JSON list of C-alpha atoms in Angstrom, two decimals:
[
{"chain": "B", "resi": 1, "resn": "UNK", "atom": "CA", "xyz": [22.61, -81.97, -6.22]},
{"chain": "B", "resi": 2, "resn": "UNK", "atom": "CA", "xyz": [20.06, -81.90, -8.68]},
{"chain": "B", "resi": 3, "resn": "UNK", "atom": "CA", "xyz": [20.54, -81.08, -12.47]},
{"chain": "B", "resi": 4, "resn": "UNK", "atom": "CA", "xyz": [17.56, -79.94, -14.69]},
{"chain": "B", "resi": 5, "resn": "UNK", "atom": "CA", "xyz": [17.73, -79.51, -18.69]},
{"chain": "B", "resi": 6, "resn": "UNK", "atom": "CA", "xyz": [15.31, -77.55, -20.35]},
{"chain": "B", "resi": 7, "resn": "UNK", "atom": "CA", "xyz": [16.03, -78.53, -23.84]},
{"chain": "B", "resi": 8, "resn": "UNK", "atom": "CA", "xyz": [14.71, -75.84, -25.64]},
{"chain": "B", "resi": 9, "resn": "UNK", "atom": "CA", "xyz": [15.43, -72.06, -24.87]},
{"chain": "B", "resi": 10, "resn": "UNK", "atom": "CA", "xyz": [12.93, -70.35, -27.41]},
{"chain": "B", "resi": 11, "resn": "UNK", "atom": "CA", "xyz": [9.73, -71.73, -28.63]},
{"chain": "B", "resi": 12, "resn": "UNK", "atom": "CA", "xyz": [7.67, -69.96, -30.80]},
{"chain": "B", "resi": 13, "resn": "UNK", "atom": "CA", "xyz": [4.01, -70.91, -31.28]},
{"chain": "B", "resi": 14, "resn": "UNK", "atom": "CA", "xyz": [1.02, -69.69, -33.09]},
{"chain": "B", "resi": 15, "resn": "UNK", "atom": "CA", "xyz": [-2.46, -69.07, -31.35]},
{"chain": "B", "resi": 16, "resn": "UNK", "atom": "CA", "xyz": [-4.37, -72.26, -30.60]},
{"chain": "B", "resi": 17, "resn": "UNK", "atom": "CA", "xyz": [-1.56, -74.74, -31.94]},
{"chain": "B", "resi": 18, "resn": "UNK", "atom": "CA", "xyz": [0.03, -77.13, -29.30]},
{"chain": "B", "resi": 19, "resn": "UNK", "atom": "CA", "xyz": [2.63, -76.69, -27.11]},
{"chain": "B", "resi": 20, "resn": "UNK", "atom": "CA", "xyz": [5.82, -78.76, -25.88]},
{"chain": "B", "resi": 21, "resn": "UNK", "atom": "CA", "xyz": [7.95, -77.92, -23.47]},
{"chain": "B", "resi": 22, "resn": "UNK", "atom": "CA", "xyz": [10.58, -80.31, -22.60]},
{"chain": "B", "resi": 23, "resn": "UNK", "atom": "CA", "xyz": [12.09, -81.11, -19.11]},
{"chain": "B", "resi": 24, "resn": "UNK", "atom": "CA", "xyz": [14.75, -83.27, -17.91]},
{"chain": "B", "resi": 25, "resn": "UNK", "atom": "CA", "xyz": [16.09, -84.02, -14.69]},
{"chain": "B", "resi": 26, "resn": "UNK", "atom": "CA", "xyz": [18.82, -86.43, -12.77]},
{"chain": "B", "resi": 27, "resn": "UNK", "atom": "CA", "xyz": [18.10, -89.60, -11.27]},
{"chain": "B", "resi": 28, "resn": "UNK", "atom": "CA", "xyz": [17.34, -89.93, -7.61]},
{"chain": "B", "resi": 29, "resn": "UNK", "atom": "CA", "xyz": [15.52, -91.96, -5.21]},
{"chain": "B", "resi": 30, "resn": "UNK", "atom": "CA", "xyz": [12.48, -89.57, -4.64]},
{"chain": "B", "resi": 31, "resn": "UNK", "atom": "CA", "xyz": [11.83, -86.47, -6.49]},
{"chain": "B", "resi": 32, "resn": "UNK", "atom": "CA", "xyz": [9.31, -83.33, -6.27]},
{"chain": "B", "resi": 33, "resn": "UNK", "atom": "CA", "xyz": [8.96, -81.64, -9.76]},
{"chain": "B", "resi": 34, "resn": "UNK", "atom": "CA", "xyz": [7.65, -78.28, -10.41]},
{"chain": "B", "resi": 35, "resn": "UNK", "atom": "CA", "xyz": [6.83, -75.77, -13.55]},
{"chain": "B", "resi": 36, "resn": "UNK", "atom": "CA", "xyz": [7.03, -72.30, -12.93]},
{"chain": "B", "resi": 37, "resn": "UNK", "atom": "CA", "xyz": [5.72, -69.18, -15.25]},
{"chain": "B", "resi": 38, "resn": "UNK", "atom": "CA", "xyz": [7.49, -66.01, -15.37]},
{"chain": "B", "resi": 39, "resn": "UNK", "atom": "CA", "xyz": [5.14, -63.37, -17.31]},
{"chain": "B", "resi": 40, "resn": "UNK", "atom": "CA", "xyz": [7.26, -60.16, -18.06]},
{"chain": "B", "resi": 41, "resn": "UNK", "atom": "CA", "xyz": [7.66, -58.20, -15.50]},
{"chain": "B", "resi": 42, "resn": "UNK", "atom": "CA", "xyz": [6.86, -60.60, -13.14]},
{"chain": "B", "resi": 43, "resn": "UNK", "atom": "CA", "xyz": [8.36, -63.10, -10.34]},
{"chain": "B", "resi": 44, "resn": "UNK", "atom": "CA", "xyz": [8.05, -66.85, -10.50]},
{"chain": "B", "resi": 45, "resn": "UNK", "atom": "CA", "xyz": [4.63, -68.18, -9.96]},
{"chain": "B", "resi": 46, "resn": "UNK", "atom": "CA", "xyz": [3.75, -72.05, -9.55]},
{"chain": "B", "resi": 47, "resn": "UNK", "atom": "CA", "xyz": [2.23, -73.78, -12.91]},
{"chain": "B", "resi": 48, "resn": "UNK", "atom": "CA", "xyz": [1.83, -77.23, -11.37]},
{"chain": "B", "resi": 49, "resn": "UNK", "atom": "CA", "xyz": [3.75, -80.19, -9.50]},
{"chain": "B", "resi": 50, "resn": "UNK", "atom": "CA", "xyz": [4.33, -83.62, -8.85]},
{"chain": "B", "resi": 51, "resn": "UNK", "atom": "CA", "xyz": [4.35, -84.72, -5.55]},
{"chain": "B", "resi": 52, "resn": "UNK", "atom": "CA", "xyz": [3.28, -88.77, -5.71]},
{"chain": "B", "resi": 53, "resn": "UNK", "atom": "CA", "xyz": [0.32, -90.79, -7.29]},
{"chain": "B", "resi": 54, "resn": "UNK", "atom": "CA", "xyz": [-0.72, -90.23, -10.97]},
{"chain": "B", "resi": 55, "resn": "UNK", "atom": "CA", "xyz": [2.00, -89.34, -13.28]},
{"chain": "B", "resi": 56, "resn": "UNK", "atom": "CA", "xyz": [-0.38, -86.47, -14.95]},
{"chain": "B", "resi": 57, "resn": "UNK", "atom": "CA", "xyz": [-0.99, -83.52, -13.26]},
{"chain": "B", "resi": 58, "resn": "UNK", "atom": "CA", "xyz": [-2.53, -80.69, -14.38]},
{"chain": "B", "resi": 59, "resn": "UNK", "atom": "CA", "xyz": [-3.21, -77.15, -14.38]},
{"chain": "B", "resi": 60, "resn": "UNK", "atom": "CA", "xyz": [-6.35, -74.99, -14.03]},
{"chain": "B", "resi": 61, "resn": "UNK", "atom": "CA", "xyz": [-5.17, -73.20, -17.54]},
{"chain": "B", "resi": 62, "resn": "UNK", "atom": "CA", "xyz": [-5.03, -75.99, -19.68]},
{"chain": "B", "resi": 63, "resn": "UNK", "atom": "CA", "xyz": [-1.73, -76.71, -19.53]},
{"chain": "B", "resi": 64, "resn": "UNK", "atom": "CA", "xyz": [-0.59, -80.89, -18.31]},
{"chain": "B", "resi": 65, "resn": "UNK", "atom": "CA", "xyz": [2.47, -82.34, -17.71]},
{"chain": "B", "resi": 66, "resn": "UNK", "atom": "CA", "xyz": [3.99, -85.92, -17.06]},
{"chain": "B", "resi": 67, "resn": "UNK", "atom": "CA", "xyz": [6.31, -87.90, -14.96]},
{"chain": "B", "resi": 68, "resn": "UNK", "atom": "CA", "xyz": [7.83, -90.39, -16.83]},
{"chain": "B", "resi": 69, "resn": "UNK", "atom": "CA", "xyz": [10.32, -91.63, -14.06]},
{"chain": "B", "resi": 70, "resn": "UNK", "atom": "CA", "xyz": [12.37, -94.20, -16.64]},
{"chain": "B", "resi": 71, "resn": "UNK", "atom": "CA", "xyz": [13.22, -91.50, -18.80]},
{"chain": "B", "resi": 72, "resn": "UNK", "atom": "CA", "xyz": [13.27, -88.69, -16.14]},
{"chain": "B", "resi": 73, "resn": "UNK", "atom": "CA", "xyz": [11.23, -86.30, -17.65]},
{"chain": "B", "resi": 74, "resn": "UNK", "atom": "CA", "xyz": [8.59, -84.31, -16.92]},
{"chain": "B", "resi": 75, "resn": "UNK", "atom": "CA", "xyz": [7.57, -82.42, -20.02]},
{"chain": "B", "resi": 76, "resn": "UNK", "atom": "CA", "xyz": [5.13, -79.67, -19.94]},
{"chain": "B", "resi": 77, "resn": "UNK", "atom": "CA", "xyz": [2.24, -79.45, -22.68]},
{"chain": "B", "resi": 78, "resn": "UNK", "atom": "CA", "xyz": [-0.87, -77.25, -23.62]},
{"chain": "B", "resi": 79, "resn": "UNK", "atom": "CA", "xyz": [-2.71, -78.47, -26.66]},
{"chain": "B", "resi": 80, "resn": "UNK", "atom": "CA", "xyz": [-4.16, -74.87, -27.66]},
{"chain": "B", "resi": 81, "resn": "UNK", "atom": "CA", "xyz": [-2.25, -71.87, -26.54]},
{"chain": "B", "resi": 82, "resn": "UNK", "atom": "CA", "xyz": [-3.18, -68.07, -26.63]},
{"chain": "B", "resi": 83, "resn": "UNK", "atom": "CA", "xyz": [-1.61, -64.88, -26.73]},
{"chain": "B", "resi": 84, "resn": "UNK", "atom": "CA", "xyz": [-1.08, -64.71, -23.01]},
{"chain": "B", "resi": 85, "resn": "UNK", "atom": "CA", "xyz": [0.46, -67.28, -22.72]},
{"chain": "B", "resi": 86, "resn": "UNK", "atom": "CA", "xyz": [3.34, -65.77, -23.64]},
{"chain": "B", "resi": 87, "resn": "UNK", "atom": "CA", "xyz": [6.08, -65.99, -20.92]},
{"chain": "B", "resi": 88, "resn": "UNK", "atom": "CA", "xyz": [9.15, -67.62, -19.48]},
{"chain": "B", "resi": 89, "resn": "UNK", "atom": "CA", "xyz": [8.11, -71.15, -18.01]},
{"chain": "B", "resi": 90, "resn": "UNK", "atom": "CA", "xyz": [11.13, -72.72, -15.73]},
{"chain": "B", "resi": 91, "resn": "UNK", "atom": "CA", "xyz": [10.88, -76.29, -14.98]},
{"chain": "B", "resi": 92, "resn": "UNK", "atom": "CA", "xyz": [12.07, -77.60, -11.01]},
{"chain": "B", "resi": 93, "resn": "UNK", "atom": "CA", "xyz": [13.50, -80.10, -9.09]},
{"chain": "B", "resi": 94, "resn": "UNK", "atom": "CA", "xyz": [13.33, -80.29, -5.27]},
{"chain": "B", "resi": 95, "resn": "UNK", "atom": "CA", "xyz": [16.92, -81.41, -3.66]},
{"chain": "B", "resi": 96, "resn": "UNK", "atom": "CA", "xyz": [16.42, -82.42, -0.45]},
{"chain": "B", "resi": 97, "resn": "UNK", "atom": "CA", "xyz": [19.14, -80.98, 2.26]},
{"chain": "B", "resi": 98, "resn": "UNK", "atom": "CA", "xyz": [19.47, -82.77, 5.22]},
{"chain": "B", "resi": 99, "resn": "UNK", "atom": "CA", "xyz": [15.29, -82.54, 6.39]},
{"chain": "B", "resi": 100, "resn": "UNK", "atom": "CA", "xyz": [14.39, -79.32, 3.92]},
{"chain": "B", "resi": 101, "resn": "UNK", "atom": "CA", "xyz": [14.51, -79.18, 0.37]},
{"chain": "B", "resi": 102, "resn": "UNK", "atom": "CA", "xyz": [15.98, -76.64, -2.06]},
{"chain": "B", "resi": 103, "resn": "UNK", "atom": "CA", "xyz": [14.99, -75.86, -5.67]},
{"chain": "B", "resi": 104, "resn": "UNK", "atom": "CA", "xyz": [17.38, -76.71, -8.44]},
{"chain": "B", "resi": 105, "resn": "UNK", "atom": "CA", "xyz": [15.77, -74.71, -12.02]},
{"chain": "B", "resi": 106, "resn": "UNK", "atom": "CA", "xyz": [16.24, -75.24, -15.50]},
{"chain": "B", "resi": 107, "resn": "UNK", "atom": "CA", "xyz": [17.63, -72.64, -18.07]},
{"chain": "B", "resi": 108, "resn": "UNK", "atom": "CA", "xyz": [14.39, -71.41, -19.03]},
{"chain": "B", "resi": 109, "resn": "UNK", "atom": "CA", "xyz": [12.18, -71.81, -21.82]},
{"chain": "B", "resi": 110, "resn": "UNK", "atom": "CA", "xyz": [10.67, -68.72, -23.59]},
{"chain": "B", "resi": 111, "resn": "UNK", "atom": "CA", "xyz": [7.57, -68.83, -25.11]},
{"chain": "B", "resi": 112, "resn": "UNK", "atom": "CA", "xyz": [6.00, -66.77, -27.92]},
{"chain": "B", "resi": 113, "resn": "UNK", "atom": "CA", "xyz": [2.60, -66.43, -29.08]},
{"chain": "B", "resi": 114, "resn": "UNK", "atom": "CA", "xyz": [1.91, -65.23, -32.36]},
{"chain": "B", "resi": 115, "resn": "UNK", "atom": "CA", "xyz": [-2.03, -64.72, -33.88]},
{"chain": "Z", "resi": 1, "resn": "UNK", "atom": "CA", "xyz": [-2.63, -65.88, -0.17]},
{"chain": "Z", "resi": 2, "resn": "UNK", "atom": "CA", "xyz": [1.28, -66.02, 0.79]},
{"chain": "Z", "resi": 3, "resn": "UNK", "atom": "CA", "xyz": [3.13, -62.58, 0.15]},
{"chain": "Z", "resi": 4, "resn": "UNK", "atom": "CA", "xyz": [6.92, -62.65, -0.87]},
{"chain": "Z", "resi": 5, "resn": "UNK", "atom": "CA", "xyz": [7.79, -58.80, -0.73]},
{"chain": "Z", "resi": 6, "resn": "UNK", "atom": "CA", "xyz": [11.19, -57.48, -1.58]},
{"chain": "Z", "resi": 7, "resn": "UNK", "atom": "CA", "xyz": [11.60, -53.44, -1.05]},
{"chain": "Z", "resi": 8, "resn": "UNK", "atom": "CA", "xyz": [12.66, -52.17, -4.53]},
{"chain": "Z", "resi": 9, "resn": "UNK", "atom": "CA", "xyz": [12.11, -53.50, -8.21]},
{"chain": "Z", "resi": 10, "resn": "UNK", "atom": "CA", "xyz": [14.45, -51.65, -9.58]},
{"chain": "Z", "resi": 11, "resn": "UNK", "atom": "CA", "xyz": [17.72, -50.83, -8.17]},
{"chain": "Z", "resi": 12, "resn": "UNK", "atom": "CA", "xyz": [20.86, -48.13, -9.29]},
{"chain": "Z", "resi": 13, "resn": "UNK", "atom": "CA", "xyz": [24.40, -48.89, -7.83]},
{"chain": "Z", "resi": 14, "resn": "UNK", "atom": "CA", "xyz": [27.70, -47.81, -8.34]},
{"chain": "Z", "resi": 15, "resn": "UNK", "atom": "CA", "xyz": [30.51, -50.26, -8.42]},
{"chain": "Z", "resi": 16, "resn": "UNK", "atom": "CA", "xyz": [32.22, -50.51, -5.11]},
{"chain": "Z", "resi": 17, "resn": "UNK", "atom": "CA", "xyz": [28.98, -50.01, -3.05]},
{"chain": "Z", "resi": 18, "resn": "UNK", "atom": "CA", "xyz": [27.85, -51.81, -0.39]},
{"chain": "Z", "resi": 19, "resn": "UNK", "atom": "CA", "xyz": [24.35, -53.16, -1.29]},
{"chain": "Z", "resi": 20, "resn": "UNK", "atom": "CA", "xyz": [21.51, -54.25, 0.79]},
{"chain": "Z", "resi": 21, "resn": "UNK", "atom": "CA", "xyz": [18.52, -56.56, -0.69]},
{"chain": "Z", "resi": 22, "resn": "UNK", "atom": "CA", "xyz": [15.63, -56.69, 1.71]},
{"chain": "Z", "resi": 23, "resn": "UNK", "atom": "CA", "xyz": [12.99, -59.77, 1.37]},
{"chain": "Z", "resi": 24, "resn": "UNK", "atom": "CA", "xyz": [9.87, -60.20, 3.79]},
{"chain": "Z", "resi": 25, "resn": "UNK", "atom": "CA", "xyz": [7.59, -63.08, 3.82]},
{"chain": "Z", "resi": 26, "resn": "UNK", "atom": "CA", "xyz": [4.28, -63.00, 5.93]},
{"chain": "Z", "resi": 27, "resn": "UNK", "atom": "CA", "xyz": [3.43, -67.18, 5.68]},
{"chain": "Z", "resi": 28, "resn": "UNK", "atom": "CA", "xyz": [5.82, -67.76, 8.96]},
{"chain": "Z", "resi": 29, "resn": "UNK", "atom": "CA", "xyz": [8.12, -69.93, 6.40]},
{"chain": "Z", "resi": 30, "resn": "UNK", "atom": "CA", "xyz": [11.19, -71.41, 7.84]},
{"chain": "Z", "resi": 31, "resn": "UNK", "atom": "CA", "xyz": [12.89, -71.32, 4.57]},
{"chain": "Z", "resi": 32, "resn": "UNK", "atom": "CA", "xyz": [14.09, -68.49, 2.44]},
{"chain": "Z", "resi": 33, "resn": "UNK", "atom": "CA", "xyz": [16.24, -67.84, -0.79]},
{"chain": "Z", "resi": 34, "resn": "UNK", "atom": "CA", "xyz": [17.99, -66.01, -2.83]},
{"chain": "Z", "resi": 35, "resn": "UNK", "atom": "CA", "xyz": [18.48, -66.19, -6.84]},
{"chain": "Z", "resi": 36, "resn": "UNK", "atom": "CA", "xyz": [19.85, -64.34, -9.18]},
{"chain": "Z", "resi": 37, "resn": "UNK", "atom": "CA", "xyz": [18.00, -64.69, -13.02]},
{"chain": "Z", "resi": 38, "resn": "UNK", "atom": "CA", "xyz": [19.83, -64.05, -15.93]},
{"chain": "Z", "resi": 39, "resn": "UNK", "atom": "CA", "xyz": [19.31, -65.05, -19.08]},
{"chain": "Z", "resi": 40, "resn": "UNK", "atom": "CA", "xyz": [20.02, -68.36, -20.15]},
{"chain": "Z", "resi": 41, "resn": "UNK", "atom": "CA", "xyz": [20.81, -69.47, -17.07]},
{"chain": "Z", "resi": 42, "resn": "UNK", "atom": "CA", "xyz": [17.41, -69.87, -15.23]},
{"chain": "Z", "resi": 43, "resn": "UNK", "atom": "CA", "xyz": [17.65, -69.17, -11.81]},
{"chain": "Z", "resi": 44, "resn": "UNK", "atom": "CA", "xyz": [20.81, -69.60, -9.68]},
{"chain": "Z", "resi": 45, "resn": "UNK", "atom": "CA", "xyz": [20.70, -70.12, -5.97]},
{"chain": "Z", "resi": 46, "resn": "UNK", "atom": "CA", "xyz": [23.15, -67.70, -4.15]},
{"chain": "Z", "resi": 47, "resn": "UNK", "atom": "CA", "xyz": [22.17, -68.47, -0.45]},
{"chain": "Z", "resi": 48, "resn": "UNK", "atom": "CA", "xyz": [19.61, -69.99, 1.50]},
{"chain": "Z", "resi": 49, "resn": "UNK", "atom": "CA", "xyz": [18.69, -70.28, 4.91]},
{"chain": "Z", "resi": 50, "resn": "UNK", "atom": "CA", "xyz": [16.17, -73.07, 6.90]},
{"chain": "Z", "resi": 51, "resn": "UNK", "atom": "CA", "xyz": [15.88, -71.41, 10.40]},
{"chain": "Z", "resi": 52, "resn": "UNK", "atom": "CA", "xyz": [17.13, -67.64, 12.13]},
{"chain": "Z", "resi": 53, "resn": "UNK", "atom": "CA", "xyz": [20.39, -67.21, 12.32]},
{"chain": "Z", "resi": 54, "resn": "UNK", "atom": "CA", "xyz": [21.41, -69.87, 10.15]},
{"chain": "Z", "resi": 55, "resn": "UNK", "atom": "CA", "xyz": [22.57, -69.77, 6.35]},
{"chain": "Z", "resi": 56, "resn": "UNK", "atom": "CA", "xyz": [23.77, -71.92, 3.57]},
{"chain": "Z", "resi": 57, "resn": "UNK", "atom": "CA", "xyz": [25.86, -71.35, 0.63]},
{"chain": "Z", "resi": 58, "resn": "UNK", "atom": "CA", "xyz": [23.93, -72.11, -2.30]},
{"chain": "Z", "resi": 59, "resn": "UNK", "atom": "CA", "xyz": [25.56, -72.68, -5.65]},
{"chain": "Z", "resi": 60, "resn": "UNK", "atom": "CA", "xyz": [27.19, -69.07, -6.46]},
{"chain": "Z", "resi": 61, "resn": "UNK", "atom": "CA", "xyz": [28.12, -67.67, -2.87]},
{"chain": "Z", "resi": 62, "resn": "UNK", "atom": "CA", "xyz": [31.00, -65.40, -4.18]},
{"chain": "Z", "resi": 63, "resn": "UNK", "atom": "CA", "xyz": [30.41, -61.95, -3.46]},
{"chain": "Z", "resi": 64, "resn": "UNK", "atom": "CA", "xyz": [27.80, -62.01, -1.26]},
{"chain": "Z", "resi": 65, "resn": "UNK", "atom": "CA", "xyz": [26.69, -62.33, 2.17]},
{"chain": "Z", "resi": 66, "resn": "UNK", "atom": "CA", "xyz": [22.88, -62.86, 3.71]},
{"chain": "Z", "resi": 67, "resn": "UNK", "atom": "CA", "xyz": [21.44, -62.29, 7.51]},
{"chain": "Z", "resi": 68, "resn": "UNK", "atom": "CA", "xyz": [18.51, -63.80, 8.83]},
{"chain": "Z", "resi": 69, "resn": "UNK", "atom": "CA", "xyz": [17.58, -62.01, 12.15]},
{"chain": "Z", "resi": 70, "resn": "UNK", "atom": "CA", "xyz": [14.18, -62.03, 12.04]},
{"chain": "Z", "resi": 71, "resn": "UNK", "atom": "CA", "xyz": [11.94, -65.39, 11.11]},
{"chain": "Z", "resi": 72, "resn": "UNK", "atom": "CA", "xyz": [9.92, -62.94, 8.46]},
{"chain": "Z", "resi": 73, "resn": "UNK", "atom": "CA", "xyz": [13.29, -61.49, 6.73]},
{"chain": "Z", "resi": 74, "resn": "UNK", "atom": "CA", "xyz": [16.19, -62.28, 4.63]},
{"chain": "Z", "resi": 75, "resn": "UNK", "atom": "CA", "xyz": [18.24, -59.94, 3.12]},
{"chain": "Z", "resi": 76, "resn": "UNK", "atom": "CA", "xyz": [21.01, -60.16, 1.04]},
{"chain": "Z", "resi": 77, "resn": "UNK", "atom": "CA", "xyz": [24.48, -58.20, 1.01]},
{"chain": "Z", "resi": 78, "resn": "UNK", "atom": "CA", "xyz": [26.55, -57.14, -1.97]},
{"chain": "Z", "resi": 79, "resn": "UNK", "atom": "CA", "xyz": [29.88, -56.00, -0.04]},
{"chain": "Z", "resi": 80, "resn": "UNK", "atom": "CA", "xyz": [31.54, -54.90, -2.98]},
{"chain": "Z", "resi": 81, "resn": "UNK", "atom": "CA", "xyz": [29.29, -54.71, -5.66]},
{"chain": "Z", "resi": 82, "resn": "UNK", "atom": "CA", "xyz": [30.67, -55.29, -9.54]},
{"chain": "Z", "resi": 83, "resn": "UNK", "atom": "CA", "xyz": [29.31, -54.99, -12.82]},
{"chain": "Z", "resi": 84, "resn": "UNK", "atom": "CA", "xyz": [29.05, -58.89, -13.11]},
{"chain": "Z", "resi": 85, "resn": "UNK", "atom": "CA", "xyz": [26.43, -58.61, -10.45]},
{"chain": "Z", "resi": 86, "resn": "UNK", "atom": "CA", "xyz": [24.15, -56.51, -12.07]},
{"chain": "Z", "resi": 87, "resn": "UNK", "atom": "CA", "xyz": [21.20, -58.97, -12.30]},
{"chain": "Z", "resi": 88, "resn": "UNK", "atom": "CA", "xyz": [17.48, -59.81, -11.26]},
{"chain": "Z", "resi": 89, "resn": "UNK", "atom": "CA", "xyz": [17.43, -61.01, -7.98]},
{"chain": "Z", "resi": 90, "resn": "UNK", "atom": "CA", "xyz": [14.54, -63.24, -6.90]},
{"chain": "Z", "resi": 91, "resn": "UNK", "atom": "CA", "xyz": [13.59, -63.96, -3.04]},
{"chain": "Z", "resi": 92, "resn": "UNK", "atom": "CA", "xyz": [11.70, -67.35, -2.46]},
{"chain": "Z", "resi": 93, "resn": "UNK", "atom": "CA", "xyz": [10.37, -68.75, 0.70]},
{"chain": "Z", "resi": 94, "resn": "UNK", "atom": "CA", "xyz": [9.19, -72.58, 1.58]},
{"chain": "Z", "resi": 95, "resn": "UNK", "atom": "CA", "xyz": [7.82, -74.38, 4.07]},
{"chain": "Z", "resi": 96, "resn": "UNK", "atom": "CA", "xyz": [9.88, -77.66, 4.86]},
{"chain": "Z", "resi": 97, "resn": "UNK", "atom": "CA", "xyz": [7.04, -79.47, 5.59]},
{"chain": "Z", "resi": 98, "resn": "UNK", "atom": "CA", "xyz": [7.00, -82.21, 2.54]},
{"chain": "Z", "resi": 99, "resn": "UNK", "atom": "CA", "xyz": [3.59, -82.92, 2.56]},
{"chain": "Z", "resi": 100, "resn": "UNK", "atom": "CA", "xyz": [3.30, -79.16, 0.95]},
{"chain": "Z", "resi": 101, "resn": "UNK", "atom": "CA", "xyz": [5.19, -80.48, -1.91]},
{"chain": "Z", "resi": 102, "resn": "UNK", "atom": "CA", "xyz": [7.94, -77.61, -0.66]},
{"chain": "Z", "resi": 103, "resn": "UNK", "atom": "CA", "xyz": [6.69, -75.16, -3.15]},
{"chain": "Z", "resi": 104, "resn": "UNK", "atom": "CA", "xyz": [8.62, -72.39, -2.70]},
{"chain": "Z", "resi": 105, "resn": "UNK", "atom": "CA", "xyz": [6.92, -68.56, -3.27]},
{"chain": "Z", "resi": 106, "resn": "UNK", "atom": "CA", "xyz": [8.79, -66.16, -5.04]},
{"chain": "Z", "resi": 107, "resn": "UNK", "atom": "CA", "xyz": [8.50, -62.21, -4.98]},
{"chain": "Z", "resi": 108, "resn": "UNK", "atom": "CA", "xyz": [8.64, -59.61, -7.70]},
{"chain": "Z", "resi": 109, "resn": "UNK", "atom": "CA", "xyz": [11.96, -59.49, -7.92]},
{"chain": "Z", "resi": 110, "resn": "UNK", "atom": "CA", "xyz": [15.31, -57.08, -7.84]},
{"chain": "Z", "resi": 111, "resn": "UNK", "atom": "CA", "xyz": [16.38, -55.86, -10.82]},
{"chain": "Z", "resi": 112, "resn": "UNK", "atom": "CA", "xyz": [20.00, -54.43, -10.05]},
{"chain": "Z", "resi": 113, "resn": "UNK", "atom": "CA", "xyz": [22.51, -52.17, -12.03]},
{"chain": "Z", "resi": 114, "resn": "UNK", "atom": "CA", "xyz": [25.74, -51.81, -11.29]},
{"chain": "Z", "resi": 115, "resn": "UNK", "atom": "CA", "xyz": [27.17, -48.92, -13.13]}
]
C-alpha cells in the first residue's frame, strides 16, 4: 500500500504571502495524486490532481502543484493567499486494488491566514 | 454535480450501543468508503467496498462492520461502540473507471460521540 507524508502539520501564513505545502509519497510504478481542502465544517473537496502529461497542474484558485517523480513529491503551492484560504488541505495517493483504486491520505496540513 | 449524503452531522451515543452510519451517493458509483478523521492522523480507511454485496477491510477494520445492499448505499456498523471511536466519519464514493483519475467524492461528514 501506499504511504503519504505531509511534512508539515501547521502552517501559518499572512495575507498575500506564498504558500508551501509539502507532499511526499512511496515509490510505485504508476501513481494518481490528489490535494484535497477541508474548510471547517466541511467534508473533503478535490483541489487538483495528477493523472499523466505535464508535471504542473493547477487549480482554478490560484493554487499549483508539481510531480516531481525522482523525488516523489508533489508539493502544493499558492504564491498569494487570503483569508479564506484558511483550511485543512490533505494530500492523496491512489493504490490500485486488483482493477479499482483506493485513496491512501496524508496527516493533514492546517493552514492559517492571518491579515 | 455528484451528491455524497450521509444522514446526520452530528451524532450522540452511549458506549455499548449499536450504531448505524448511513451514506447515499446519487452518481451510480461502484465504489464507496468509509474514514474516520482525527486529528493528526488525516483520514483512515475503515472499509471499502467496489460492487453490492461485496466489502473490503481497509486499514482499521476493528470494531466495525459495513453492508452494501443497495448500489446507492453504504452504511457502516459500530456493534459495540467505545469511547475510542468517537470520531468524524467521512463517506467517499469513486468511480473505478481510471480515465476519471478515480477521484473519489466525499460527504459532509459524521461527527460521533461516544459518551
Amino acid at each position: 500500500a501506499q504511504s503519504v507524508t505531509q511534512l508539515d502539520s501547521q502552517v501559518p501564513v499572512f495575507e498575500e504571502a506564498p504558500v508551501e505545502l509539502r507532499c511526499n509519497y512511496s515509490s510505485s510504478v504508476s501513481v494518481y495524486l490528489f490535494w484535497y481542502v477541508q474548510y471547517p465544517n466541511q467534508g473533503l473537496q478535490l483541489l487538483l490532481k495528477y493523472l499523466s502529461g505535464s508535471t504542473l497542474v493547477e487549480s482554478i484558485n490560484g493554487f499549483e502543484a508539481e510531480f516531481n517523480k525522482s523525488q516523489t513529491s508533489f508539493h502544493l503551492r499558492k504564491p498569494s493567499v487570503h483569508i479564506s484560504d484558511t483550511a485543512e488541505y490533505f494530500c492523496a495517493v491512489s493504490d490500485q486494488w486488483g482493477n479499482d483504486y483506493k485513496l491512501s491520505f496524508g496527516a493533514g496540513t492546517t493552514v492559517t491566514v492571518r491579515a | 454535480d455528484v451528491k455524497v449524503t450521509q444522514s446526520s452531522r452530528y451524532l450522540v451515543k452511549r458506549t455499548g450501543e449499536k450504531v448505524f452510519l448511513e451514506c447515499v451517493q446519487d452518481m451510480d458509483h461502484e465504489n464507496m468508503f468509509w474514514y474516520r478523521q482525527d486529528p493528526g492522523l488525516g483520514l483512515r480507511l475503515i472499509y471499502f467496498s467496489y460492487d453490492v454485496k461485496m466489502k473490503e477491510k481497509g486499514d482499521i477494520p476493528e470494531g466495525y462492520s459495513v453492508s452494501r445492499e443497495k448500489k446507492e448505499r453504504f452504511s457502516l456498523i459500530l456493534e459495540s461502540a467505545s469511547t475510542n471511536q468517537t470520531s468524524m466519519y467521512l463517506c467517499a464514493s469513486s468511480s473505478p473507471d481510471a480515465g476519471e483519475g478515480t477521484e473519489a467524492f466525499f460527504g459532509q461528514g459524521t461527527r460521533l460521540t461516544v459518551v
